[in-house]
Amino acid sequence: MKKAAVIMGSDSDLPVVEKAFGVFAEFGIPYEVHVFSAHRTPEEAKAFTESARKNGFGVLIAAAGMAAHLAGAIAANTLLPVIGIPIKSGGLGGTDALLSTVQMPSGIPVATVAIDGAKNAAYLAAEILAVSDDALYEKLVASRKAASDAVLKKNAEISAKYHS
């Protein structure tokens, strides 16, 4: 199975991105976590990104707040799918990071999840990897079914309690 990489612009992003690790564990997806800044360590970020495919990665997740150029800088240096997580920080509540992450020029796409949306980033990464991994695909099918069953169980309980 291909690996996922989670790259943070700062270690202060860790409390948000840790939410992705449980999803990776649930589906048995190997992953690595790194701190590279688009502004403070651009050469290291570029070197990691350019070698990611040959090093067994299938998808890259980039989390950053404020100016949030990390996902775009990574996407500029690879053809692997890149998922951006805008991090809530600063006076604009993450809106600045969201816009910086989602507003990419044509030809350099970054899939973007909600502000602080690390779990959805991990689920999207799993879906991307499942395109070429049938066992992972079946795990995702089972997960969706379990989520659906849980909602239907809650519906039945509430409907029974409040049915007149």
PDB file of C-alpha atoms in Angstrom:
ATOM      1  CA  MET A   1       0.000   0.000   0.000  1.00  0.00           C
ATOM      2  CA  LYS A   2       1.169   3.517  -0.762  1.00  0.00           C
ATOM      3  CA  LYS A   3       1.895   5.805   2.173  1.00  0.00           C
ATOM      4  CA  ALA A   4       0.340   9.128   3.089  1.00  0.00           C
ATOM      5  CA  ALA A   5       2.390  12.104   4.224  1.00  0.00           C
ATOM      6  CA  VAL A   6       1.117  14.759   6.573  1.00  0.00           C
ATOM      7  CA  ILE A   7       3.167  17.922   6.381  1.00  0.00           C
ATOM      8  CA  MET A   8       2.592  20.764   8.819  1.00  0.00           C
ATOM      9  CA  GLY A   9       3.850  24.291   8.456  1.00  0.00           C
ATOM     10  CA  SER A  10       4.452  24.414  12.207  1.00  0.00           C
ATOM     11  CA  ASP A  11       4.332  22.004  15.124  1.00  0.00           C
ATOM     12  CA  SER A  12       1.535  24.186  16.519  1.00  0.00           C
ATOM     13  CA  ASP A  13      -0.660  22.524  13.860  1.00  0.00           C
ATOM     14  CA  LEU A  14      -0.199  19.103  15.491  1.00  0.00           C
ATOM     15  CA  PRO A  15      -3.337  19.183  17.699  1.00  0.00           C
ATOM     16  CA  VAL A  16      -5.420  19.577  14.525  1.00  0.00           C
ATOM     17  CA  VAL A  17      -3.611  17.101  12.275  1.00  0.00           C
ATOM     18  CA  GLU A  18      -3.492  14.395  14.960  1.00  0.00           C
ATOM     19  CA  LYS A  19      -7.169  13.814  14.206  1.00  0.00           C
ATOM     20  CA  ALA A  20      -6.096  12.302  10.876  1.00  0.00           C
ATOM     21  CA  PHE A  21      -3.865   9.693  12.496  1.00  0.00           C
ATOM     22  CA  GLY A  22      -6.795   7.710  13.916  1.00  0.00           C
ATOM     23  CA  VAL A  23      -8.348   7.466  10.468  1.00  0.00           C
ATOM     24  CA  PHE A  24      -5.071   6.179   9.037  1.00  0.00           C
ATOM     25  CA  ALA A  25      -4.837   3.632  11.859  1.00  0.00           C
ATOM     26  CA  GLU A  26      -8.448   2.510  11.310  1.00  0.00           C
ATOM     27  CA  PHE A  27      -7.720   1.689   7.678  1.00  0.00           C
ATOM     28  CA  GLY A  28      -4.152   0.454   8.107  1.00  0.00           C
ATOM     29  CA  ILE A  29      -2.663   3.242   6.014  1.00  0.00           C
ATOM     30  CA  PRO A  30       1.044   3.818   6.645  1.00  0.00           C
ATOM     31  CA  TYR A  31       1.918   7.473   7.081  1.00  0.00           C
ATOM     32  CA  GLU A  32       4.674   9.871   7.980  1.00  0.00           C
ATOM     33  CA  VAL A  33       4.424  13.258   9.648  1.00  0.00           C
ATOM     34  CA  HIS A  34       6.798  16.153   8.952  1.00  0.00           C
ATOM     35  CA  VAL A  35       7.183  19.852   9.736  1.00  0.00           C
ATOM     36  CA  PHE A  36       8.264  21.888   6.724  1.00  0.00           C
ATOM     37  CA  SER A  37       7.520  25.550   6.211  1.00  0.00           C
ATOM     38  CA  ALA A  38       6.849  26.989   2.770  1.00  0.00           C
ATOM     39  CA  HIS A  39       8.638  30.131   3.958  1.00  0.00           C
ATOM     40  CA  ARG A  40      11.259  29.005   6.478  1.00  0.00           C
ATOM     41  CA  THR A  41      12.354  25.668   4.951  1.00  0.00           C
ATOM     42  CA  PRO A  42      11.365  25.899   1.269  1.00  0.00           C
ATOM     43  CA  GLU A  43      14.276  23.787   0.013  1.00  0.00           C
ATOM     44  CA  GLU A  44      13.563  20.952   2.459  1.00  0.00           C
ATOM     45  CA  ALA A  45       9.853  21.021   1.616  1.00  0.00           C
ATOM     46  CA  LYS A  46      10.694  20.924  -2.078  1.00  0.00           C
ATOM     47  CA  ALA A  47      13.191  18.057  -1.683  1.00  0.00           C
ATOM     48  CA  PHE A  48      10.718  15.955   0.301  1.00  0.00           C
ATOM     49  CA  THR A  49       7.939  16.626  -2.176  1.00  0.00           C
ATOM     50  CA  GLU A  50       9.988  15.946  -5.294  1.00  0.00           C
ATOM     51  CA  SER A  51      11.072  12.552  -3.931  1.00  0.00           C
ATOM     52  CA  ALA A  52       7.716  11.572  -2.392  1.00  0.00           C
ATOM     53  CA  ARG A  53       6.508   9.382  -5.254  1.00  0.00           C
ATOM     54  CA  LYS A  54       9.729   7.369  -5.499  1.00  0.00           C
ATOM     55  CA  ASN A  55       9.684   7.024  -1.695  1.00  0.00           C
ATOM     56  CA  GLY A  56       6.332   5.223  -1.783  1.00  0.00           C
ATOM     57  CA  PHE A  57       3.844   8.001  -1.111  1.00  0.00           C
ATOM     58  CA  GLY A  58       0.514   8.094  -2.916  1.00  0.00           C
ATOM     59  CA  VAL A  59      -1.005  11.229  -1.408  1.00  0.00           C
ATOM     60  CA  LEU A  60       0.234  14.286   0.484  1.00  0.00           C
ATOM     61  CA  ILE A  61      -1.653  16.308   3.084  1.00  0.00           C
ATOM     62  CA  ALA A  62      -0.455  19.826   3.885  1.00  0.00           C
ATOM     63  CA  ALA A  63      -1.712  21.742   6.918  1.00  0.00           C
ATOM     64  CA  ALA A  64      -1.002  25.422   7.444  1.00  0.00           C
ATOM     65  CA  GLY A  65      -2.576  28.523   8.904  1.00  0.00           C
ATOM     66  CA  MET A  66      -2.572  32.223   8.094  1.00  0.00           C
ATOM     67  CA  ALA A  67      -0.919  32.718   4.666  1.00  0.00           C
ATOM     68  CA  ALA A  68      -1.129  28.924   4.146  1.00  0.00           C
ATOM     69  CA  HIS A  69       1.154  28.629   1.126  1.00  0.00           C
ATOM     70  CA  LEU A  70       2.363  25.152   2.098  1.00  0.00           C
ATOM     71  CA  ALA A  71      -0.164  23.093   0.129  1.00  0.00           C
ATOM     72  CA  GLY A  72       0.410  25.163  -2.999  1.00  0.00           C
ATOM     73  CA  ALA A  73       4.182  24.978  -2.656  1.00  0.00           C
ATOM     74  CA  ILE A  74       3.944  21.215  -2.306  1.00  0.00           C
ATOM     75  CA  ALA A  75       1.529  20.856  -5.226  1.00  0.00           C
ATOM     76  CA  ALA A  76       3.885  22.889  -7.415  1.00  0.00           C
ATOM     77  CA  ASN A  77       6.578  20.244  -6.936  1.00  0.00           C
ATOM     78  CA  THR A  78       4.666  16.992  -7.440  1.00  0.00           C
ATOM     79  CA  LEU A  79       1.992  15.320  -9.509  1.00  0.00           C
ATOM     80  CA  LEU A  80       0.766  13.345  -6.490  1.00  0.00           C
ATOM     81  CA  PRO A  81      -2.629  14.408  -5.134  1.00  0.00           C
ATOM     82  CA  VAL A  82      -2.296  17.131  -2.507  1.00  0.00           C
ATOM     83  CA  ILE A  83      -4.953  17.780   0.132  1.00  0.00           C
ATOM     84  CA  GLY A  84      -4.804  21.071   1.996  1.00  0.00           C
ATOM     85  CA  ILE A  85      -6.006  21.572   5.555  1.00  0.00           C
ATOM     86  CA  PRO A  86      -6.461  25.257   6.354  1.00  0.00           C
ATOM     87  CA  ILE A  87      -5.695  25.760  10.053  1.00  0.00           C
ATOM     88  CA  LYS A  88      -7.663  28.163  12.229  1.00  0.00           C
ATOM     89  CA  SER A  89      -5.237  30.783  13.487  1.00  0.00           C
ATOM     90  CA  GLY A  90      -4.818  34.516  13.656  1.00  0.00           C
ATOM     91  CA  GLY A  91      -7.502  37.156  13.668  1.00  0.00           C
ATOM     92  CA  LEU A  92      -9.437  35.850  10.671  1.00  0.00           C
ATOM     93  CA  GLY A  93     -10.348  32.479  12.194  1.00  0.00           C
ATOM     94  CA  GLY A  94      -8.821  30.421   9.402  1.00  0.00           C
ATOM     95  CA  THR A  95     -10.628  32.145   6.545  1.00  0.00           C
ATOM     96  CA  ASP A  96      -7.306  33.514   5.300  1.00  0.00           C
ATOM     97  CA  ALA A  97      -5.826  29.995   5.324  1.00  0.00           C
ATOM     98  CA  LEU A  98      -8.883  28.584   3.563  1.00  0.00           C
ATOM     99  CA  LEU A  99      -8.677  31.124   0.751  1.00  0.00           C
ATOM    100  CA  SER A 100      -4.898  30.724   0.401  1.00  0.00           C
ATOM    101  CA  THR A 101      -5.288  26.947   0.170  1.00  0.00           C
ATOM    102  CA  VAL A 102      -8.234  26.771  -2.187  1.00  0.00           C
ATOM    103  CA  GLN A 103      -7.307  29.578  -4.620  1.00  0.00           C
ATOM    104  CA  MET A 104      -4.741  27.751  -6.734  1.00  0.00           C
ATOM    105  CA  PRO A 105      -3.842  28.580 -10.326  1.00  0.00           C
ATOM    106  CA  SER A 106      -5.051  26.300 -13.109  1.00  0.00           C
ATOM    107  CA  GLY A 107      -2.883  23.243 -13.506  1.00  0.00           C
ATOM    108  CA  ILE A 108      -1.729  23.135  -9.857  1.00  0.00           C
ATOM    109  CA  PRO A 109      -4.746  21.701  -8.008  1.00  0.00           C
ATOM    110  CA  VAL A 110      -5.048  21.324  -4.261  1.00  0.00           C
ATOM    111  CA  ALA A 111      -8.059  19.493  -2.852  1.00  0.00           C
ATOM    112  CA  THR A 112      -9.109  21.501   0.182  1.00  0.00           C
ATOM    113  CA  VAL A 113     -11.103  20.406   3.208  1.00  0.00           C
ATOM    114  CA  ALA A 114     -12.792  22.549   5.862  1.00  0.00           C
ATOM    115  CA  ILE A 115     -10.881  24.692   8.306  1.00  0.00           C
ATOM    116  CA  ASP A 116      -9.278  22.258  10.794  1.00  0.00           C
ATOM    117  CA  GLY A 117     -10.759  19.379   8.750  1.00  0.00           C
ATOM    118  CA  ALA A 118      -7.997  16.823   9.364  1.00  0.00           C
ATOM    119  CA  LYS A 119     -10.324  13.826   9.662  1.00  0.00           C
ATOM    120  CA  ASN A 120     -11.886  14.554   6.270  1.00  0.00           C
ATOM    121  CA  ALA A 121      -8.417  15.048   4.798  1.00  0.00           C
ATOM    122  CA  ALA A 122      -7.507  11.555   5.997  1.00  0.00           C
ATOM    123  CA  TYR A 123     -10.743  10.062   4.660  1.00  0.00           C
ATOM    124  CA  LEU A 124     -10.134  11.729   1.296  1.00  0.00           C
ATOM    125  CA  ALA A 125      -6.557  10.438   1.301  1.00  0.00           C
ATOM    126  CA  ALA A 126      -7.898   6.938   1.982  1.00  0.00           C
ATOM    127  CA  GLU A 127     -10.355   7.243  -0.906  1.00  0.00           C
ATOM    128  CA  ILE A 128      -7.562   8.371  -3.226  1.00  0.00           C
ATOM    129  CA  LEU A 129      -5.371   5.444  -2.197  1.00  0.00           C
ATOM    130  CA  ALA A 130      -8.337   3.051  -2.540  1.00  0.00           C
ATOM    131  CA  VAL A 131      -8.530   3.760  -6.275  1.00  0.00           C
ATOM    132  CA  SER A 132      -5.712   1.219  -6.699  1.00  0.00           C
ATOM    133  CA  ASP A 133      -6.198  -0.847  -3.522  1.00  0.00           C
ATOM    134  CA  ASP A 134      -9.257  -3.126  -3.413  1.00  0.00           C
ATOM    135  CA  ALA A 135      -8.746  -4.161   0.229  1.00  0.00           C
ATOM    136  CA  LEU A 136      -8.685  -0.528   1.331  1.00  0.00           C
ATOM    137  CA  TYR A 137     -11.762   0.157  -0.799  1.00  0.00           C
ATOM    138  CA  GLU A 138     -13.657  -2.620   0.996  1.00  0.00           C
ATOM    139  CA  LYS A 139     -12.628  -1.193   4.390  1.00  0.00           C
ATOM    140  CA  LEU A 140     -14.047   2.171   3.321  1.00  0.00           C
ATOM    141  CA  VAL A 141     -17.300   0.516   2.197  1.00  0.00           C
ATOM    142  CA  ALA A 142     -17.603  -1.186   5.595  1.00  0.00           C
ATOM    143  CA  SER A 143     -16.884   2.089   7.400  1.00  0.00           C
ATOM    144  CA  ARG A 144     -19.598   3.931   5.479  1.00  0.00           C
ATOM    145  CA  LYS A 145     -22.052   1.113   6.217  1.00  0.00           C
ATOM    146  CA  ALA A 146     -21.226   1.238   9.944  1.00  0.00           C
ATOM    147  CA  ALA A 147     -21.731   5.017   9.982  1.00  0.00           C
ATOM    148  CA  SER A 148     -25.068   4.633   8.202  1.00  0.00           C
ATOM    149  CA  ASP A 149     -26.186   1.894  10.586  1.00  0.00           C
ATOM    150  CA  ALA A 150     -25.297   4.076  13.596  1.00  0.00           C
ATOM    151  CA  VAL A 151     -27.427   6.951  12.308  1.00  0.00           C
ATOM    152  CA  LEU A 152     -30.362   4.643  11.541  1.00  0.00           C
ATOM    153  CA  LYS A 153     -30.131   3.145  15.047  1.00  0.00           C
ATOM    154  CA  LYS A 154     -30.253   6.640  16.579  1.00  0.00           C
ATOM    155  CA  ASN A 155     -33.187   7.499  14.321  1.00  0.00           C
ATOM    156  CA  ALA A 156     -35.112   4.431  15.487  1.00  0.00           C
ATOM    157  CA  GLU A 157     -34.427   5.218  19.161  1.00  0.00           C
ATOM    158  CA  ILE A 158     -35.518   8.854  18.878  1.00  0.00           C
ATOM    159  CA  SER A 159     -38.520   8.047  16.695  1.00  0.00           C
ATOM    160  CA  ALA A 160     -39.710   5.434  19.216  1.00  0.00           C
ATOM    161  CA  LYS A 161     -39.244   7.832  22.138  1.00  0.00           C
ATOM    162  CA  TYR A 162     -41.082  10.762  20.551  1.00  0.00           C
ATOM    163  CA  HIS A 163     -43.696   8.962  18.450  1.00  0.00           C
ATOM    164  CA  SER A 164     -47.210   9.814  19.430  1.00  0.00           C
TER     165      SER A 164
END
